XYZ file of C-alpha atoms in Angstrom:
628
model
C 0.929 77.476 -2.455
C -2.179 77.703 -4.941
C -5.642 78.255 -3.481
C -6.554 74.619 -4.619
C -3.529 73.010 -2.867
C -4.666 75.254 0.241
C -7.930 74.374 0.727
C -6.826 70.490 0.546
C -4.656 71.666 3.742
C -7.105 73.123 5.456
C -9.900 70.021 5.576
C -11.041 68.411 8.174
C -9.692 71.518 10.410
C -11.644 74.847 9.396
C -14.307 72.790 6.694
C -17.093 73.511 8.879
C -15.801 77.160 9.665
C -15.381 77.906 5.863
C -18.775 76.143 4.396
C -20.367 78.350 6.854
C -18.827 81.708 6.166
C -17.934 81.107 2.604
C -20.894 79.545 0.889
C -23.514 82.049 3.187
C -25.929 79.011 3.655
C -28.196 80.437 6.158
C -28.513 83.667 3.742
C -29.884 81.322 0.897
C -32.142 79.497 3.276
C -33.327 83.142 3.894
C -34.280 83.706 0.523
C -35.340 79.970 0.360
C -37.990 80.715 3.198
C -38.739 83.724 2.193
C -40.154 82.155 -1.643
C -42.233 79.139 0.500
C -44.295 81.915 2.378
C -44.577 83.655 -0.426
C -45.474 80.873 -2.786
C -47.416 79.351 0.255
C -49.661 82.260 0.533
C -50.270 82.807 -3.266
C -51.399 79.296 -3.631
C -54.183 80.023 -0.713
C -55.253 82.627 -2.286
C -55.574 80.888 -5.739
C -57.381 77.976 -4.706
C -59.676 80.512 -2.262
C -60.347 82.369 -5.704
C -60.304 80.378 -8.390
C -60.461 76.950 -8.001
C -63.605 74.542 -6.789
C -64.459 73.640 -3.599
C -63.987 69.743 -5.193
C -60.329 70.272 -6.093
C -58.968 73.042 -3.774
C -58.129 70.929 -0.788
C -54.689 69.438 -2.127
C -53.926 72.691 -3.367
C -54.242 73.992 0.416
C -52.439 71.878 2.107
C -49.944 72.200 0.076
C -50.249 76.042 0.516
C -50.474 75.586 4.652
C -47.034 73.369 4.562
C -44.826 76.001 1.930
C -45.524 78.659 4.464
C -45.526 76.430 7.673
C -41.743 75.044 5.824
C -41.076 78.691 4.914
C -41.816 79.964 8.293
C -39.097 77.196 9.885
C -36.950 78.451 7.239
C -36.696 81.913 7.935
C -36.282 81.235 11.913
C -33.674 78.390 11.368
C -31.119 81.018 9.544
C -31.409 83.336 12.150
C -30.461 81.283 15.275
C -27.343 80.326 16.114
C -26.912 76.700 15.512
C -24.127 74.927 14.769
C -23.736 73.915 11.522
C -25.330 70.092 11.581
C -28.518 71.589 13.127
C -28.355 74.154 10.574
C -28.550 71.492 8.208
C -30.738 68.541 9.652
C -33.332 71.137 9.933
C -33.187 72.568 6.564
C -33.085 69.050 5.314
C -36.427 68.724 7.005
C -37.986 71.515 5.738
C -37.222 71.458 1.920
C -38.489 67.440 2.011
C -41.594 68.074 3.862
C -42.702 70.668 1.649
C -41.890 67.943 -1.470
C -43.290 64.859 -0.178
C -46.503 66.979 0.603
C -46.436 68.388 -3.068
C -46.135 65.419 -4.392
C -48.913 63.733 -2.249
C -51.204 65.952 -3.259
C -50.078 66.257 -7.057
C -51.154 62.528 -6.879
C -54.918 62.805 -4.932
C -55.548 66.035 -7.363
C -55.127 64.406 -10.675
C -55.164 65.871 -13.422
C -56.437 69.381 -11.392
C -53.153 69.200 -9.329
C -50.833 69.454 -12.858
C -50.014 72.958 -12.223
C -48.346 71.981 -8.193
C -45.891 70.287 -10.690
C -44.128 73.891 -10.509
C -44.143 74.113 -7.112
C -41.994 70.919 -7.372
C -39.797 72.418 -9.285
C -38.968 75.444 -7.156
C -38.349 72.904 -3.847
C -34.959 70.974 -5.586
C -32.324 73.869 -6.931
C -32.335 75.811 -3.843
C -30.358 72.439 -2.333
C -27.719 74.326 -3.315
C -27.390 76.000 -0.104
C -26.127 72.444 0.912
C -23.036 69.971 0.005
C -22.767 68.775 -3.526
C -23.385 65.556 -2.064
C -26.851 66.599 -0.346
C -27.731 68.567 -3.623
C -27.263 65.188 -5.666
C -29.895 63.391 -3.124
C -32.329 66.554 -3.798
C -32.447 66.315 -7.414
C -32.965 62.654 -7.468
C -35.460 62.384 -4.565
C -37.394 65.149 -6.926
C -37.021 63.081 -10.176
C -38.432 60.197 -8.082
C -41.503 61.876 -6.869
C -42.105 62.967 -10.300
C -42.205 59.618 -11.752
C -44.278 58.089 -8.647
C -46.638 60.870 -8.895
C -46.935 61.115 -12.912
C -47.381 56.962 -12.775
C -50.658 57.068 -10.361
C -52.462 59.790 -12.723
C -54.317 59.097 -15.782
C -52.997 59.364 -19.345
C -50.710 58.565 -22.143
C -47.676 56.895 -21.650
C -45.409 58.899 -23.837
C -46.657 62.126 -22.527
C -46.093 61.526 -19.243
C -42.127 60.400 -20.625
C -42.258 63.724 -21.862
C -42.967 65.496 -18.876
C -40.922 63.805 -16.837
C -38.052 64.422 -19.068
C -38.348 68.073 -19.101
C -39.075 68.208 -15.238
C -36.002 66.058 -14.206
C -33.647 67.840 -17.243
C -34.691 71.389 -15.629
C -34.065 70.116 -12.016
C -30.695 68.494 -13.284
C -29.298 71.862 -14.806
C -30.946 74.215 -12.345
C -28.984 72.026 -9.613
C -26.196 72.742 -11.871
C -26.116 76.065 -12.249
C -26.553 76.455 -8.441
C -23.489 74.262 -8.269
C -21.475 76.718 -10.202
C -22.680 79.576 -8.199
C -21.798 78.323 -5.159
C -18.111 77.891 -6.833
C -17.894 81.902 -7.643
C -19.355 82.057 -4.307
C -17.070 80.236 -2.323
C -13.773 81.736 -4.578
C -15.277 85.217 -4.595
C -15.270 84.933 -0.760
C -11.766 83.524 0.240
C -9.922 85.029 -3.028
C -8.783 88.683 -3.248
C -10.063 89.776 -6.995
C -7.027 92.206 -7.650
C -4.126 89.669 -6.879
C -6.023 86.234 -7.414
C -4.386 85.932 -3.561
C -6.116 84.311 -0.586
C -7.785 86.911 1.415
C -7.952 87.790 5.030
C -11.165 84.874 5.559
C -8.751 82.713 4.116
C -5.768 83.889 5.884
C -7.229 83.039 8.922
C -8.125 79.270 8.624
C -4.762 78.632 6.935
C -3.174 80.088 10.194
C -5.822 77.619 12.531
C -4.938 74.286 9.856
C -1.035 75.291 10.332
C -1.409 76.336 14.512
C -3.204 72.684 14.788
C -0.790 71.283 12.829
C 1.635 72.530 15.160
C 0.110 71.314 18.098
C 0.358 67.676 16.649
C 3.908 67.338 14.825
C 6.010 70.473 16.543
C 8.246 73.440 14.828
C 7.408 76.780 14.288
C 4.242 79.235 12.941
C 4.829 82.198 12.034
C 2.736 84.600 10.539
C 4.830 88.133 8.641
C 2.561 91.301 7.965
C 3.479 93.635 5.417
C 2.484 97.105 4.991
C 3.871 99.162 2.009
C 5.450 102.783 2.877
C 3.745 105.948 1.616
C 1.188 104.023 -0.884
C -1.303 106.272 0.008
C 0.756 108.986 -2.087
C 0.888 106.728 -4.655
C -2.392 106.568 -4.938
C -3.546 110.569 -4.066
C -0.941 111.333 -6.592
C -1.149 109.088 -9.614
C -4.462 107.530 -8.964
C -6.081 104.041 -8.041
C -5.192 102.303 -11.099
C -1.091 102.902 -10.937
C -1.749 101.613 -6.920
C -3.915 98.725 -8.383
C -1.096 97.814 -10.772
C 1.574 98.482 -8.090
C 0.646 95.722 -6.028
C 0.284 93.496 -8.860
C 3.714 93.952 -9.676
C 4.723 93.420 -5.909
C 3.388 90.024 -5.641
C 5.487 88.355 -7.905
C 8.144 89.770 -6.089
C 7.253 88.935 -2.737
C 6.218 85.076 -4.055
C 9.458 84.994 -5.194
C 11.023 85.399 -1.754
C 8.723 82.978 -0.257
C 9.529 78.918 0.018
C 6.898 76.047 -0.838
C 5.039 76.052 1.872
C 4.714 79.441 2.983
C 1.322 81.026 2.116
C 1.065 84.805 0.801
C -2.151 86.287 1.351
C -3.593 89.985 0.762
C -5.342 91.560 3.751
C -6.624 94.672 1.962
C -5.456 97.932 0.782
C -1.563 97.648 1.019
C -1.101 94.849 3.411
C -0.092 91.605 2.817
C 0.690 88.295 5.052
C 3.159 85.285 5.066
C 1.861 82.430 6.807
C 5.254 80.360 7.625
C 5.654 76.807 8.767
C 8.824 75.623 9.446
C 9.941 72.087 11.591
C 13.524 73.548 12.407
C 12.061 76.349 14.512
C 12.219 80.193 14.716
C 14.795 81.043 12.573
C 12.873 80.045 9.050
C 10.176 82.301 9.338
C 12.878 85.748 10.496
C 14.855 84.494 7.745
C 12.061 84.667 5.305
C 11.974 88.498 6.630
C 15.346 88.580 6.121
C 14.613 87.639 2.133
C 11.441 89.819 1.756
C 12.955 93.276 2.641
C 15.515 92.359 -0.699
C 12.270 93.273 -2.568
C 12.308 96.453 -1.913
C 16.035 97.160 -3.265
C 14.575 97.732 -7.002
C 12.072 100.492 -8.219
C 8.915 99.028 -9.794
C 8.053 100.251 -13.398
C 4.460 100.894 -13.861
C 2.675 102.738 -16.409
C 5.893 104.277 -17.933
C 6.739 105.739 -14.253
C 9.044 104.244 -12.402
C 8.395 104.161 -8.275
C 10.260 103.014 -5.329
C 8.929 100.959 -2.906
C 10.022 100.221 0.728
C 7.109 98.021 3.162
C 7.388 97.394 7.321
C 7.662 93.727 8.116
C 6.075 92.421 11.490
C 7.004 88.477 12.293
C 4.654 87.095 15.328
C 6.255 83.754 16.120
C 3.302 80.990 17.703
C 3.308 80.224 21.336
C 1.518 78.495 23.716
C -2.081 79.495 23.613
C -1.748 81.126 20.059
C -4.492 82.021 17.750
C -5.184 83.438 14.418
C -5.950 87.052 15.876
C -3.411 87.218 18.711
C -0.275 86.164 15.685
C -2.058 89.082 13.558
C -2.260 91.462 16.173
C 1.156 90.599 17.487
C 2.640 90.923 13.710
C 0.565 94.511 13.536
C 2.496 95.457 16.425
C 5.748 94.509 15.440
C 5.281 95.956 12.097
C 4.116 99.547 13.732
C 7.162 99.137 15.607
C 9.585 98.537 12.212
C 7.888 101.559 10.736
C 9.242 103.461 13.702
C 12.635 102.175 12.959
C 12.421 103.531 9.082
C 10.971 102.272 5.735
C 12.125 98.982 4.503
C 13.300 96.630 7.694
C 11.381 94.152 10.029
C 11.052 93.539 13.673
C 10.400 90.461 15.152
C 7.558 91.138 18.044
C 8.486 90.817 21.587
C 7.485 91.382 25.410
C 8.697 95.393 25.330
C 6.832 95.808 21.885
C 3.718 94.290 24.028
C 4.287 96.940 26.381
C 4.119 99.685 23.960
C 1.505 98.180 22.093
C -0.452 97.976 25.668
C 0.401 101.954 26.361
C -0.305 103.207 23.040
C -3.867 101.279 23.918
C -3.562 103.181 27.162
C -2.871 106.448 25.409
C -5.830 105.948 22.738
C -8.339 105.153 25.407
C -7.051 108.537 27.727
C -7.230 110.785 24.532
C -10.973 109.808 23.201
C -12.029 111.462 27.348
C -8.802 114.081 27.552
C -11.335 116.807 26.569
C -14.146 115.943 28.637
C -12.081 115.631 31.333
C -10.307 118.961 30.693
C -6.561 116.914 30.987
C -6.040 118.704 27.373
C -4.180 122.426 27.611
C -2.400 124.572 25.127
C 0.312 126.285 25.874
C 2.426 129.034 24.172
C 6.244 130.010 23.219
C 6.991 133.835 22.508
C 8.366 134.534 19.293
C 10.624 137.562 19.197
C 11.653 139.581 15.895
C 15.372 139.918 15.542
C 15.760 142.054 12.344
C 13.181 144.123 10.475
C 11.216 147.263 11.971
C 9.721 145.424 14.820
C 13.386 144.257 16.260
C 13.183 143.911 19.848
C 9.617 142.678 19.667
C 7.874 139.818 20.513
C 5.325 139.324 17.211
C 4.124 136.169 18.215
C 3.543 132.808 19.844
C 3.805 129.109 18.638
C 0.497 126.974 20.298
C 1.773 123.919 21.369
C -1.024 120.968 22.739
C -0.158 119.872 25.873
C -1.965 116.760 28.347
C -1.601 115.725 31.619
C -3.861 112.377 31.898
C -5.040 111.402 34.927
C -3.593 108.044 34.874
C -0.260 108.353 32.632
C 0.819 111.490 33.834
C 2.207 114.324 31.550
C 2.362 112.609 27.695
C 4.598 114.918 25.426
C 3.136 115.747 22.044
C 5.825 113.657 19.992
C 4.366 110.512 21.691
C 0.641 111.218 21.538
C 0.139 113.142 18.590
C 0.886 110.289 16.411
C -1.712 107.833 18.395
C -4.237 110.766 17.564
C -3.527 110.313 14.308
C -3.611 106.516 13.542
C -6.866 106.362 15.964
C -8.545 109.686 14.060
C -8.741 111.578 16.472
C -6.737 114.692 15.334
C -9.217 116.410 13.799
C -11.411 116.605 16.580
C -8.154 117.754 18.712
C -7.248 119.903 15.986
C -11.160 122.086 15.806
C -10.417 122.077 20.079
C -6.867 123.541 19.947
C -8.176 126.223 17.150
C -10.885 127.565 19.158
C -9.131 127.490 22.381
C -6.466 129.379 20.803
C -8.584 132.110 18.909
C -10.262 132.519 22.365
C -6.916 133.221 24.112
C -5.702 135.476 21.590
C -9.342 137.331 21.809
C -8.706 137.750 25.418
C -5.438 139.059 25.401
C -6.667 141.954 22.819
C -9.409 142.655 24.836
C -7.072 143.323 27.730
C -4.515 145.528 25.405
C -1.997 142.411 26.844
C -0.974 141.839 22.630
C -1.077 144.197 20.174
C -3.334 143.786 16.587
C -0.301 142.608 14.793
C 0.256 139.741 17.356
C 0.170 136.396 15.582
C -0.336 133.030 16.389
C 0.680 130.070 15.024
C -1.046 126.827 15.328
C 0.635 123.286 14.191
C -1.908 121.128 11.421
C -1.762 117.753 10.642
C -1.698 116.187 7.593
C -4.532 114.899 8.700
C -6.377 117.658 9.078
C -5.765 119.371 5.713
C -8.838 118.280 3.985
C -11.235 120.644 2.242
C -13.208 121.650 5.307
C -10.485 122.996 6.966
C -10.411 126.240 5.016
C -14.110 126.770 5.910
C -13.663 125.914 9.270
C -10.832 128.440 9.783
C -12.785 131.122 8.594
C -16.025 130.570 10.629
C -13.761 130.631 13.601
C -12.311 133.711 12.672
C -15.212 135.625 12.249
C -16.799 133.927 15.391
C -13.900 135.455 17.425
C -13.732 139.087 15.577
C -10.303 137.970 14.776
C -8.231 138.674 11.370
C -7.207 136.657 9.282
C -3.571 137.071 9.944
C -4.218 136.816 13.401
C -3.252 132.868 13.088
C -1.075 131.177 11.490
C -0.824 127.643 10.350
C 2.228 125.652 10.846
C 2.388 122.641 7.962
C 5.272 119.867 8.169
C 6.761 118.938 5.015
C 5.931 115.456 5.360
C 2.276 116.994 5.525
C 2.681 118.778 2.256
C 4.166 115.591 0.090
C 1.485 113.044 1.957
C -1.433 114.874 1.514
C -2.893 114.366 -1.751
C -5.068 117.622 -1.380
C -2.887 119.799 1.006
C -1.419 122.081 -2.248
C -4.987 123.024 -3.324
C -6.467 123.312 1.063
C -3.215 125.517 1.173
C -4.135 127.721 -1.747
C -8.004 128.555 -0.306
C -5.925 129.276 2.949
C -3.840 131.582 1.762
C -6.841 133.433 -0.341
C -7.996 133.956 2.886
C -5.272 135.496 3.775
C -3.932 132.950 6.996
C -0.237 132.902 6.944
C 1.208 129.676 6.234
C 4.415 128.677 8.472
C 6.113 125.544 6.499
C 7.394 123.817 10.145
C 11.149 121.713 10.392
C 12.367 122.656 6.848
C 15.030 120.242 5.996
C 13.741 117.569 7.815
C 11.301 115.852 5.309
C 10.903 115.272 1.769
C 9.918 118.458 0.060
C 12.362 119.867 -2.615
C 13.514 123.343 -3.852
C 10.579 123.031 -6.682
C 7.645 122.551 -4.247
C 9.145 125.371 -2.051
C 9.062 127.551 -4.786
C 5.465 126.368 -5.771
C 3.871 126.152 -2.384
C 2.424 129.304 -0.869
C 4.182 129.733 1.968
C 4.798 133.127 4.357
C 7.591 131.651 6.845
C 10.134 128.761 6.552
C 10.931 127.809 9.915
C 14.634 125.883 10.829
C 14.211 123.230 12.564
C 16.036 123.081 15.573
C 18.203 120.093 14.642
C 20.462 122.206 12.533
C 20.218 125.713 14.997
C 21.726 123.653 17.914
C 24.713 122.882 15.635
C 25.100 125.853 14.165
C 27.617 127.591 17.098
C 29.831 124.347 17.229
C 29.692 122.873 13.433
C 30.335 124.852 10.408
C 28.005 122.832 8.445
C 25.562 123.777 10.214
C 26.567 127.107 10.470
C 26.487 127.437 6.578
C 23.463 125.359 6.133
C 21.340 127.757 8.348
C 22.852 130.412 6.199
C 21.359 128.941 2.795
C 18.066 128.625 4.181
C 18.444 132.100 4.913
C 19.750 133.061 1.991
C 16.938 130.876 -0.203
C 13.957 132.666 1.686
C 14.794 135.969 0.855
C 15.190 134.970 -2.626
C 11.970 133.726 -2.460
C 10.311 136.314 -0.184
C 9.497 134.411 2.854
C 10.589 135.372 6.461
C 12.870 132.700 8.227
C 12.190 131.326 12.220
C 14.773 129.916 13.991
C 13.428 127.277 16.588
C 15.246 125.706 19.399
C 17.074 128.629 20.379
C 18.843 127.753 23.798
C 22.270 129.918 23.524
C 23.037 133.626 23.739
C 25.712 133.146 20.851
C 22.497 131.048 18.597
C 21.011 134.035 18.793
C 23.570 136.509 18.511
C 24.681 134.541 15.073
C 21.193 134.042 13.878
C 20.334 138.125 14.038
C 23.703 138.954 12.621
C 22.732 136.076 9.434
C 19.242 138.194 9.254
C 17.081 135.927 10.573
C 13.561 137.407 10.798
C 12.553 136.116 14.027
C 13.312 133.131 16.760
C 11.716 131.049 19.453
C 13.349 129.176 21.832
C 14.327 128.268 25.849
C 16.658 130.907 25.554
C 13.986 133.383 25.314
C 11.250 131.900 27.462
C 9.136 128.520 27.823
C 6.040 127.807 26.637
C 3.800 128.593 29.123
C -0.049 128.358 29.802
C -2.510 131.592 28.211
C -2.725 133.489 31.381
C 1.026 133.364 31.814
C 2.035 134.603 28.246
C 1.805 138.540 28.816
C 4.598 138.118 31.779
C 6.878 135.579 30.004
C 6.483 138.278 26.469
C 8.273 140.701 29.002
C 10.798 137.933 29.965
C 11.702 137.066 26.074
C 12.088 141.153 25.113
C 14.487 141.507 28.167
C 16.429 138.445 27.095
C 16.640 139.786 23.808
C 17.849 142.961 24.637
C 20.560 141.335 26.725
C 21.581 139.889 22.818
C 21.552 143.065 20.875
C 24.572 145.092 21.028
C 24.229 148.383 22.868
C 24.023 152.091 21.473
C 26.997 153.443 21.907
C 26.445 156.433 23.349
């Protein structure tokens, strides 16, 4: 549906909503006001100064009624009125102020030619009104040009003249306005990269069709679309290959759409389907259906040639519906398809309203977790099982842990992520380093750890910004720590997301922090970034250790990991260790080190020096004995 054929839809039911929004009246009766005091005030002080006490009467009043009208002006835009006030009153103003200069135009004679000017300046600004109402404006002008030119002395054909060139500059002044207010009213409903209705559109086209609704029957349904990983797109080959990336998409998702439904662009990488259909539900999840077929070819842009997958979140119309609750139910269901993996849709329902309700919950209990002291971190031993420290524990893995008040314990997997979309994982992220550097002080102090203990500390993606190698040093030194006292534990989802992760990495590693590259296998990284990264310690993840007794695939793909880090000169932890026989196979393999419930828990600071003693007895149980 083109915007044209749209905003014939949308009249009578959001008209009054959209004039006001889109054409910014009350702004331009601002300015309007603003010019009358002004002008009002100059013109005082002209006829104060310059002219005759004879002829300077006219010339006030007029002067007293610009800034009276301008005054009226600048109040009327700020109160709330509803739109017909709005107008009736502005109306008022802008005619007062010309029947008055016109008045006195007429009892100045030829002393008052000059207020001619003033007339002038009264009739374009009726822009900020209809076309119809602008029209009316121009011609009550013209007329009290010709009423006032007719009762003041002098040739015929040069008053012609001058009324000529006053009504032809009023004409295309009004004009001009006219075509401003068209580039006003497009450049406000019409997204400038994709020519597509924007999210002020979006939502009177979902009131016209929810009214519509409410008359005939059938179904509204409104279809959000996010794209998956565009933000690499755009950290990796710039703004311009994203710009031209979702050019290319819209064709393709127009395609999908039928007659009546309405694509619009909300910003960034979203988009939105607003779908009408009088046989019920099942048009608009079919539509879904269609859409996610987009996403089966690669899009060729620039000579590169990228693969694109978006979420889908349908939000069917009930009883009561509105524009926001069918976007904010369609941004729920689409959160929800992301969960599922890249490329499907989900249709929103009563359990995603639940989750949608506790991952409100969980945002709210998180932004006072610290103040109220819910937040702790706890830590897992990590014990060497080859090398010259075999038999040792070397380390600990931090791991966040919160017990709210009102939800109970919340594991990280569930509340980590709501940090992260609400941005709130840095400032979790500068708590758990300081907390930890403070622990790991403490422990020193009491000869509990020895100098070479290290440990490691998981980083969001989030968090890998250009600060953070700053900020990691200042703690440092703030704690009389080393720098390979800590070590930073980086996903590989973190590493191919973040656009500046390889460089924050780097200025890490020149500082000499040891990098941990967390759940290898798990994520997107290849062999080549591996190699190219500057990573200490590869870490299995424990998907593939928990196999690795039972399944021989496993087996041998812990065994290549193995292999590939020495070749590469990393050391290689094993997490997830629960069996005797994991870690029997894993030290026999020459794994450098492992962490797991085998060994010991994580547990809170003060509890760490007895469960180290735990994990090196549990160990020893592992390691075959001397013979003697």
């Amino acid at each position: 549906m083109g915007l044209t054929q749209m905003w014939r839809t949308l009249a009578p039911v959001a008209a009054a909503e959209v004039a006001d929004d889109v054409f910014a009246r009350r702004t331009l009766a601002r300015v309007l006001g603003l010019q009358y005091v002004l002008g009002g005030a100059l013109a005082a002080l002209f006829a104060l100064v310059v002219l005759p006490a004879a002829t300077r009467s006219p010339v006030l009043t007029c002067a007293v009624t610009a800034f009276a009208a301008g005054a009226v002006m600048e109040v009327v835009s700020l109160l709330r009125l509803s739109s017909r006030a709005f107008t009736v009153l502005s109306h008022a103003c802008i005619l007062s102020a010309q029947v008055v200069v016109a008045a006195a135009h007429v009892a100045a004679g030829e002393a008052g030619g000059p207020l001619m000017l003033f007339l002038l300046w009264t009739s374009p600004y009726a822009g900020i009104f209809s076309a119809r109402a602008r029209w009316l404006h121009v011609a009550a002008a013209c007329v009290a040009l010709v009423t006032a030119s007719a009762a003041l002395p002098g040739a015929f054909g040069t008053k012609v003249v001058s009324i000529a060139i006053f009504a032809a500059t009023l004409v295309i002044t009004s004009m001009l306005t006219a075509q401003m207010t068209t580039r006003l009213r497009r450049s406000a409903t019409q997204d400038p990269l994709t020519g597509l209705p924007n999210r002020r559109l979006l939502h009177a086209t979902v009131a016209a069709a929810l009214a519509r609704r409410a008359a005939r029957g059938g179904a509204v349904a409104v279809l959000l679309i996010d794209l998956d990983r565009f933000k690499h797109v755009n950290d990796t080959f710039g703004h311009e290959i994203g710009d031209a990336l979702l050019q290319q998409v819209v064709p393709r998702l127009m395609a999908q759409l039928g007659p009546a439904d309405v694509l619009a662009r909300l910003g960034g990488d979203e988009f939105a389907v607003v779908c009408e259909d009088s046989s019920g539900a099942v048009g608009p999840v079919q539509t879904a259906a269609r859409l996610t077929r987009v996403w089966a070819e690669p899009v060729l842009v620039d000579g590169r040639t990228l693969h694109v997958s978006g979420s889908i979140g349908v939000a069917l119309a009930g009883d009561g519906a509105t524009p926001r609750t069918l976007l904010r139910d369609a941004d729920a269901a689409m959160y929800e398809s992301k969960r599922r993996g890249p490329g499907a849709f989900q249709v929103f329902s009563t359990d995603i309203a639940a989750r949608t309700h506790r991952l409100l919950l969980l945002e709210q209990g998180l932004q006072r977790a610290v103040e109220r002291r819910e937040l702790a971190v706890h830590y897992q031993p990590v014990l060497a099982l080859t090398g010259p420290r075999a038999g040792h524990a070397v380390g600990a893995e931090a791991l966040l842990r919160w017990r709210s008040a009102e939800l109970g314990p919340v594991g990280p997997d569930e509340f980590i992520p709501v940090a992260e979309s609400a941005g709130l994982v840095n400032a979790l992220g500068d708590w758990v380093l300081d907390r930890v550097m403070t622990d790991l002080a403490g422990w020193r102090a009491r000869g509990q750890v020895d100098d070479d203990f290290q440990v490691a500390v998981n980083v969001s993606a989030h968090q890998l910004t250009a600060v953070l190698p700053g900020q990691v040093a200042g703690l440092l030194a703030r704690h009389g720590l080393g720098a390979r006292s800590v070590g930073l534990e980086v996903t590989e989802t973190a590493v191919v997301e973040g656009g500046t992760a390889p460089q924050v990495l780097a200025e890490l590693r020149d500082l000499g922090v040891s990098l941990l590259l967390d759940d290898f296998g798990t994520g997107y990284s290849s062999l080549s970034q591996l190699q190219e990264l500057p990573f200490d310690v590869v870490k299995v993840d424990r998907s593939f250790v928990a196999g690795m007794t039972r399944s021989a695939r496993d087996r041998a793909l812990v065994l290549a990991v193995l292999n590939l880090a020495e070749a590469l000169g990393m050391a290689v932890v094993a997490e997830g260790v629960e069996e005797r026989e994991q870690a029997e196979q894993l030290r026999v393999a020459g794994c450098s080190a492992a962490q797991g419930w085998y060994f010991a828990r994580a547990v809170p600071a003060a509890e760490l020096p007895a469960a180290l003693q735990q994990a090196v007895g549990e160990l020893a149980l592992t390691r075959p004995s001397t013979p003697t």
